[in-house]
Coordinates of C-alpha atoms and ligand atoms in Angstrom, one line a residue:
M1 CA 0.0 -0.1 0.0
I2 CA 1.3 3.4 -1.0
A3 CA -0.5 6.4 0.8
T4 CA 0.9 9.6 -0.7
S5 CA -0.3 13.1 0.3
V6 CA 0.3 15.8 -2.5
D7 CA 0.3 18.9 -0.8
A8 CA -2.7 17.9 1.1
M9 CA -2.3 17.4 4.6
T10 CA 0.5 16.3 7.1
T11 CA 1.6 12.7 7.7
D12 CA -0.1 12.7 11.0
E13 CA -3.3 13.8 9.4
L14 CA -3.2 11.1 6.8
Q15 CA -2.7 8.4 9.7
T16 CA -5.3 9.9 11.8
L17 CA -7.6 9.7 8.5
C18 CA -6.7 6.0 7.5
A19 CA -7.0 4.7 11.3
A20 CA -10.5 6.5 11.4
S21 CA -11.5 4.8 8.4
G22 CA -11.7 1.5 10.2
D23 CA -11.0 -0.4 7.2
G24 CA -7.6 -1.5 7.1
L25 CA -5.4 0.6 4.4
H26 CA -3.7 -2.8 3.8
D27 CA -6.5 -3.5 1.6
Y28 CA -5.5 -0.9 -1.0
E29 CA -2.6 -0.9 -3.4
Q30 CA -2.2 3.0 -3.5
V31 CA -4.2 6.0 -2.3
V32 CA -3.4 9.8 -3.3
F33 CA -4.5 12.6 -1.5
A34 CA -4.2 15.8 -3.5
R35 CA -4.8 19.4 -2.8
D36 CA -4.3 22.2 -5.8
P37 CA -2.2 24.6 -3.8
A38 CA -3.6 27.7 -6.2
T39 CA -7.2 27.0 -5.7
G40 CA -7.4 24.5 -2.9
A41 CA -9.6 22.0 -4.7
R42 CA -9.1 18.7 -3.0
A43 CA -9.2 15.3 -4.7
I44 CA -8.7 11.3 -3.5
L45 CA -7.5 8.8 -6.0
L46 CA -7.5 5.2 -4.7
I47 CA -6.4 2.0 -6.6
H48 CA -7.9 -1.1 -4.8
S49 CA -6.5 -3.9 -6.9
T50 CA -4.5 -4.4 -10.3
A51 CA -4.6 -8.2 -9.7
C52 CA -6.6 -8.8 -12.7
G53 CA -5.1 -5.7 -14.8
N54 CA -4.7 -2.0 -14.6
A55 CA -7.3 0.0 -12.5
F56 CA -10.6 1.5 -13.9
G57 CA -12.7 4.1 -12.0
G58 CA -14.5 7.2 -12.8
I59 CA -14.6 10.2 -11.0
R60 CA -17.2 11.2 -8.3
R61 CA -17.5 15.0 -7.6
W62 CA -19.7 15.2 -4.7
R63 CA -20.4 17.6 -1.5
Y64 CA -19.3 15.4 1.4
R65 CA -19.5 16.0 5.1
D66 CA -15.7 15.9 5.4
L67 CA -12.4 14.4 4.4
G68 CA -13.2 11.2 6.3
A69 CA -16.8 10.7 4.3
A70 CA -15.0 11.3 1.2
F71 CA -12.5 8.8 1.9
A72 CA -14.9 6.1 2.9
D73 CA -16.9 6.6 -0.1
V74 CA -13.8 6.4 -2.4
Q75 CA -12.6 3.2 -0.5
A76 CA -16.0 1.4 -1.2
L77 CA -16.5 2.5 -4.8
A78 CA -12.9 1.6 -5.5
R79 CA -13.3 -1.9 -4.0
A80 CA -16.9 -2.3 -5.9
M81 CA -14.8 -1.4 -9.2
T82 CA -12.6 -4.4 -8.5
W83 CA -15.6 -6.9 -8.0
K84 CA -17.3 -5.5 -11.0
C85 CA -14.2 -6.2 -13.3
A86 CA -14.0 -9.5 -11.8
M87 CA -17.5 -10.4 -12.4
A88 CA -17.6 -8.9 -15.8
E89 CA -14.4 -11.1 -16.6
L90 CA -12.5 -8.2 -17.8
P91 CA -8.6 -8.0 -17.6
A92 CA -8.8 -4.8 -15.2
G93 CA -8.9 -3.9 -11.8
G94 CA -10.7 -1.6 -9.4
G95 CA -9.8 2.1 -8.6
K96 CA -11.9 5.3 -8.1
C97 CA -11.3 9.3 -7.7
V98 CA -13.4 11.5 -5.8
I99 CA -13.5 15.4 -5.9
L100 CA -14.4 17.5 -2.7
D101 CA -17.3 19.6 -3.9
E102 CA -17.3 22.8 -1.8
E103 CA -18.5 26.4 -1.8
G104 CA -16.4 28.1 -4.4
L105 CA -14.6 25.3 -5.8
D106 CA -12.7 26.1 -9.0
R107 CA -13.9 23.2 -10.8
R108 CA -11.6 23.4 -13.8
A109 CA -8.7 23.4 -11.7
A110 CA -10.1 20.3 -9.6
Y111 CA -10.4 18.6 -12.7
E112 CA -7.0 19.4 -14.0
L113 CA -5.7 18.3 -10.6
V114 CA -7.3 14.9 -11.1
G115 CA -5.9 14.7 -14.7
D116 CA -2.5 15.4 -13.5
L117 CA -2.9 12.7 -11.0
V118 CA -4.0 10.2 -13.5
A119 CA -1.3 11.2 -15.9
Q120 CA 1.3 10.6 -12.8
L121 CA 0.1 7.0 -12.5
G122 CA 1.3 6.1 -16.3
G123 CA -1.6 3.9 -17.2
R124 CA -1.9 2.1 -13.9
F125 CA -5.5 3.8 -13.5
H126 CA -8.0 4.8 -16.3
T127 CA -10.7 7.0 -15.5
G128 CA -14.0 8.0 -16.8
P129 CA -17.4 9.6 -15.6
D130 CA -19.6 9.2 -12.4
V131 CA -22.2 11.4 -10.4
G132 CA -21.2 15.1 -10.7
T133 CA -18.8 14.6 -13.6
T134 CA -19.8 15.9 -17.2
V135 CA -18.6 15.5 -20.5
S136 CA -17.0 19.0 -20.6
D137 CA -15.4 17.9 -17.1
L138 CA -14.1 14.7 -18.9
Q139 CA -12.5 17.0 -21.4
T140 CA -10.3 19.0 -18.8
V141 CA -9.1 15.7 -17.6
A142 CA -8.4 14.5 -21.0
S143 CA -6.3 17.5 -21.7
R144 CA -4.1 16.5 -18.9
T145 CA -3.9 12.7 -19.6
K146 CA -4.7 10.2 -22.2
H147 CA -6.0 7.6 -19.7
C148 CA -9.5 9.2 -19.4
A149 CA -12.6 8.0 -21.3
T150 CA -14.1 11.1 -23.3
E151 CA -17.1 11.4 -25.6
A152 CA -14.7 9.7 -28.3
H153 CA -15.1 6.3 -26.4
G154 CA -18.8 6.3 -27.4
D155 CA -22.0 6.5 -24.8
L156 CA -20.9 4.7 -21.6
S157 CA -23.7 5.5 -19.5
G158 CA -25.9 4.6 -22.5
S159 CA -24.0 1.2 -22.1
T160 CA -24.6 1.3 -18.4
A161 CA -28.4 1.6 -19.0
S162 CA -28.2 -1.2 -21.5
G163 CA -26.6 -3.5 -19.1
V164 CA -29.2 -2.4 -16.3
F165 CA -31.8 -3.0 -18.5
A166 CA -31.0 -6.5 -18.9
A167 CA -30.7 -7.0 -15.4
I168 CA -34.2 -5.5 -14.9
E169 CA -35.7 -8.1 -17.2
A170 CA -34.0 -11.0 -15.4
S171 CA -34.6 -9.5 -11.9
A172 CA -38.5 -9.2 -12.8
R173 CA -38.3 -12.8 -14.0
A174 CA -36.7 -14.0 -10.9
A175 CA -39.8 -12.2 -9.2
G176 CA -42.5 -13.8 -11.1
F177 CA -43.4 -11.1 -13.6
A178 CA -42.9 -9.7 -17.1
L179 CA -42.4 -5.8 -17.5
P180 CA -45.0 -4.7 -19.8
G181 CA -47.6 -2.8 -17.6
K182 CA -45.6 -3.0 -14.3
R183 CA -44.6 0.0 -12.3
V184 CA -41.2 0.3 -12.2
L185 CA -39.6 3.3 -10.2
V186 CA -36.4 5.1 -11.4
Q187 CA -34.6 7.0 -8.6
G188 CA -32.2 9.5 -10.1
V189 CA -32.9 10.5 -13.7
G190 CA -29.5 11.5 -14.5
A191 CA -27.1 10.4 -17.3
V192 CA -27.8 6.6 -16.8
G193 CA -31.5 7.0 -15.1
S194 CA -32.9 9.0 -18.2
K195 CA -31.2 6.4 -20.6
L196 CA -32.9 3.5 -18.6
C197 CA -36.1 5.4 -18.7
E198 CA -35.9 5.3 -22.6
R199 CA -35.5 1.6 -22.7
L200 CA -38.3 1.0 -19.8
R201 CA -40.8 3.1 -21.9
A202 CA -40.0 1.2 -25.0
A203 CA -41.0 -2.0 -22.8
D204 CA -44.1 -0.6 -21.8
V205 CA -43.9 -0.3 -18.3
E206 CA -45.9 2.2 -16.1
L207 CA -43.0 4.4 -15.4
M208 CA -42.2 6.5 -12.0
V209 CA -39.6 8.9 -11.5
A210 CA -37.9 10.5 -8.4
D211 CA -35.2 13.1 -8.4
L212 CA -33.7 15.8 -6.0
D213 CA -33.5 18.1 -9.0
R214 CA -37.4 19.0 -9.7
A215 CA -36.2 20.4 -13.0
V216 CA -35.0 17.0 -14.1
A217 CA -37.8 15.0 -12.7
E218 CA -40.2 17.2 -14.6
A219 CA -38.3 16.9 -17.9
A220 CA -38.5 13.0 -17.5
V221 CA -42.2 13.5 -16.8
A222 CA -42.5 15.3 -20.1
R223 CA -40.3 13.1 -22.0
F224 CA -41.3 9.8 -21.0
G225 CA -44.9 10.3 -19.8
A226 CA -43.7 9.2 -16.3
V227 CA -45.4 10.0 -12.9
A228 CA -43.1 12.0 -10.5
V229 CA -42.5 10.9 -7.3
A230 CA -40.9 13.4 -4.5
A231 CA -37.4 12.4 -3.9
D232 CA -38.1 11.8 -0.2
R233 CA -41.0 9.3 -1.2
A234 CA -38.9 7.2 -3.7
T235 CA -38.5 4.4 -0.9
S236 CA -41.9 4.4 0.4
T237 CA -43.9 4.6 -2.9
P238 CA -45.3 1.1 -3.9
C239 CA -43.8 -0.3 -7.2
D240 CA -43.3 -3.6 -8.9
L241 CA -39.4 -2.9 -9.2
F242 CA -37.4 -0.3 -7.9
A243 CA -34.3 1.0 -10.0
P244 CA -32.1 3.1 -7.8
C245 CA -29.9 5.3 -10.2
A246 CA -28.7 8.0 -7.9
V247 CA -26.1 7.4 -5.0
G248 CA -25.4 4.4 -2.9
G249 CA -26.2 3.7 0.8
L250 CA -29.8 4.1 0.3
I251 CA -31.1 1.1 1.6
D252 CA -30.3 0.4 5.1
E253 CA -32.2 -2.2 7.3
V254 CA -35.0 0.2 8.1
V255 CA -35.7 0.8 4.5
A256 CA -35.2 -2.9 3.7
R257 CA -37.8 -3.8 6.0
R258 CA -40.5 -1.7 4.4
L259 CA -39.5 -1.4 1.0
P260 CA -42.9 -1.7 -0.8
T261 CA -41.3 -3.5 -4.1
R262 CA -40.8 -6.7 -5.6
A263 CA -37.6 -6.5 -7.0
V264 CA -34.7 -4.3 -6.7
C265 CA -32.1 -3.4 -9.8
G266 CA -30.5 0.0 -10.7
A267 CA -27.2 1.4 -11.4
A268 CA -26.3 3.1 -8.2
N269 CA -22.9 1.9 -6.8
N270 CA -23.1 0.3 -3.3
V271 CA -27.0 0.6 -2.9
L272 CA -27.1 -1.7 0.2
A273 CA -25.9 0.1 3.0
S274 CA -24.9 -3.1 4.5
S275 CA -25.1 -6.7 4.0
S276 CA -27.6 -7.1 6.8
A277 CA -30.0 -4.8 4.7
G278 CA -29.7 -7.4 1.9
A279 CA -30.2 -10.2 4.2
V280 CA -33.3 -8.3 5.2
L281 CA -34.7 -8.2 1.4
H282 CA -33.7 -11.4 0.8
A283 CA -35.6 -13.0 3.8
R284 CA -38.8 -11.0 2.5
G285 CA -38.2 -12.9 -0.9
I286 CA -37.3 -9.7 -2.7
P287 CA -34.5 -10.4 -5.5
V288 CA -31.9 -7.8 -5.4
A289 CA -29.6 -7.8 -8.4
P290 CA -26.0 -7.0 -7.1
D291 CA -25.1 -3.5 -8.6
F292 CA -21.6 -4.2 -9.4
V293 CA -22.9 -6.8 -11.9
A294 CA -25.7 -5.0 -13.3
N295 CA -24.1 -1.8 -13.8
A296 CA -20.9 -3.1 -15.4
G297 CA -22.0 -1.9 -19.1
G298 CA -20.4 1.2 -19.2
L299 CA -17.1 -0.4 -17.6
I300 CA -17.6 -2.9 -20.2
H301 CA -17.5 -0.4 -22.9
G302 CA -14.8 1.8 -21.7
V303 CA -12.4 -1.3 -20.9
T304 CA -13.0 -2.8 -24.4
V305 CA -12.6 0.7 -26.3
E306 CA -9.6 1.3 -24.2
L307 CA -7.5 -2.3 -24.6
S308 CA -8.7 -3.2 -27.9
G309 CA -9.8 -0.1 -29.6
R310 CA -12.9 -1.6 -30.7
M311 CA -17.0 -1.1 -29.5
P312 CA -18.2 -3.7 -27.3
L313 CA -20.9 -6.0 -29.0
P314 CA -24.5 -5.6 -28.0
E315 CA -24.5 -9.0 -26.9
R316 CA -22.0 -8.4 -24.1
F317 CA -24.6 -6.2 -22.2
A318 CA -27.4 -8.8 -22.7
R319 CA -24.8 -11.2 -21.1
I320 CA -25.2 -9.1 -17.8
G321 CA -28.9 -10.0 -17.7
D322 CA -27.7 -14.0 -17.9
V323 CA -25.1 -13.6 -14.9
V324 CA -27.8 -11.5 -12.8
G325 CA -30.3 -14.5 -13.7
D326 CA -28.1 -17.1 -12.8
L327 CA -27.2 -15.2 -9.5
L328 CA -30.9 -14.8 -8.5
L329 CA -31.6 -18.5 -9.2
Q330 CA -28.9 -19.9 -7.4
S331 CA -29.8 -17.3 -4.4
R332 CA -33.1 -18.7 -4.2
R333 CA -31.7 -22.4 -4.5
D334 CA -29.2 -21.8 -1.7
G335 CA -30.8 -19.5 0.5
V336 CA -28.1 -17.0 -0.1
P337 CA -28.6 -13.2 -0.6
P338 CA -27.4 -12.6 -4.3
A339 CA -24.9 -9.8 -3.3
E340 CA -23.0 -12.4 -1.1
L341 CA -22.8 -14.8 -3.7
A342 CA -21.6 -12.2 -6.4
L343 CA -19.0 -11.1 -3.8
T344 CA -17.8 -14.4 -3.2
A345 CA -17.5 -15.4 -6.9
A346 CA -15.6 -12.1 -7.6
K347 CA -13.3 -12.5 -4.5
A348 CA -12.4 -15.9 -5.7
R349 CA -11.6 -14.6 -9.6
V350 CA -9.2 -12.0 -7.9
A351 CA -7.6 -14.5 -5.6
A352 CA -7.0 -16.9 -8.7
A353 CA -5.8 -13.9 -10.8
R354 CA -3.3 -13.0 -7.5
T355 CA -2.2 -16.5 -7.7
R356 CA -1.3 -16.7 -11.4
R357 CA 0.7 -13.5 -11.2
A358 CA 2.7 -14.4 -8.1
Ligands
NAI401 P1 -25.8 11.6 -12.7 O1 -25.1 12.5 -11.7 O2 -25.6 11.9 -14.2 O3 -27.3 11.4 -12.0 C1 -27.7 11.2 -10.9 C2 -29.1 11.9 -10.6 O4 -29.2 11.4 -9.4 C3 -29.0 13.4 -10.9 O5 -30.0 13.8 -11.6 C4 -29.4 13.7 -9.4 O6 -29.9 14.9 -9.1 C5 -30.0 12.5 -8.6 N1 -30.0 12.2 -7.1 C6 -29.1 12.5 -6.4 N2 -29.3 12.1 -5.3 C7 -30.9 12.0 -5.3 C8 -31.5 11.5 -4.3 N3 -31.1 11.2 -3.0 N4 -32.8 11.3 -4.6 C9 -33.2 11.4 -6.0 N5 -32.3 11.5 -6.8 C10 -31.2 11.9 -6.7 O7 -25.2 10.2 -12.4 P2 -25.1 8.9 -13.3 O8 -23.8 8.8 -13.9 O9 -26.5 8.7 -14.0 O10 -24.9 8.0 -12.3 C11 -25.9 7.2 -11.3 C12 -25.5 6.0 -10.4 O11 -25.1 5.1 -11.3 C13 -24.3 6.5 -9.7 O12 -24.7 5.7 -8.3 C14 -23.2 6.0 -10.4 O13 -22.2 5.5 -9.6 C15 -23.6 4.7 -10.9 N6 -23.0 4.2 -12.2 C16 -22.9 5.2 -13.1 C17 -22.4 4.6 -14.2 C18 -22.0 5.5 -15.5 O14 -22.0 4.8 -16.6 N7 -22.4 6.7 -15.5 C19 -21.7 3.3 -14.6 C20 -21.9 2.6 -13.2 C21 -22.6 3.0 -12.3

């Protein structure tokens, strides 16, 4: 593990933060804390594992409570990228970058800072979009490094939506229903959520949307004929399938006990706040597609273009549905929550890759 502080904090502060994270820094290969001396913009870049290949992970810009919360988020996100690559059988590993959004952030400087960090890693880390990062932000990053997916790579969030849609079809099947005429609630109608809505609308579902940004929700109502649900009612509004496409940590045990749905499948990373929340939903007989399997479409797209220069075939996204379907079937047969099964399988693949490399 290499922990580097680039003009961000003293060694003492770094040690305190690492100790407070409570997750053991030895789990990670590299962490870089960075602050742009001119503007004060701060970012954390974390490489979780390169056992299966160089790390891939997007850039999240988010208003965190403090540096510790940002660090906890980047750890969970980077780890999920490793498992996601493993389950998608990609020759790639997991990493992530977060920018600490704050009042007066010099956005351009923040993304330039990230571009410089990625460039310094010389290909050990490839980056791309995530929550809060736009196409123009990615162009800023790409002005500093060639290891950044831009529009030239194609529509990554569209590919994520394609994979999620295949996973939704499989989840609905596992819950015992077909999509036409059923109520699907999409929480978060951003880059992925809006493209998912397009596909759901074409599948004749009764679409409901919830977004913190009212203008975004209203645009989705107008565009897809959806019914708007207040953002704070997203997890208490009855639906046949709940598709979380906003941020993670949404479903804790309390939410899991009462979530009025028959299946859960969306794009949001780390949507289960804990494994016990997954266990509660499993006990209620609600299939939950493991997020890091369902939302791998954009990653498959980005890694394929980056490593082979070719666009992935559509069948590659359909396969996500097959993998989710198999996991949900096995979950019911073995009485084990699907996220646990997926995690066990992913860890086994990473361990096997590590052994092969040793
Ligand atoms: P985005 O930033 O384009 O959209 C997120 C949307 O969620 C925004 O419209 C925002 O207003 C809304 N939102 C945030 N918090 C909310 C809340 N509490 N309730 C309701 N709405 C809320 O982000 P994007 O790219 O669509 O990603 C969505 C999720 O999918 C994230 O968790 C991301 O990590 C995950 N993901 C995205 C991928 C991609 O290709 N963009 C790939 C894999 C996962």
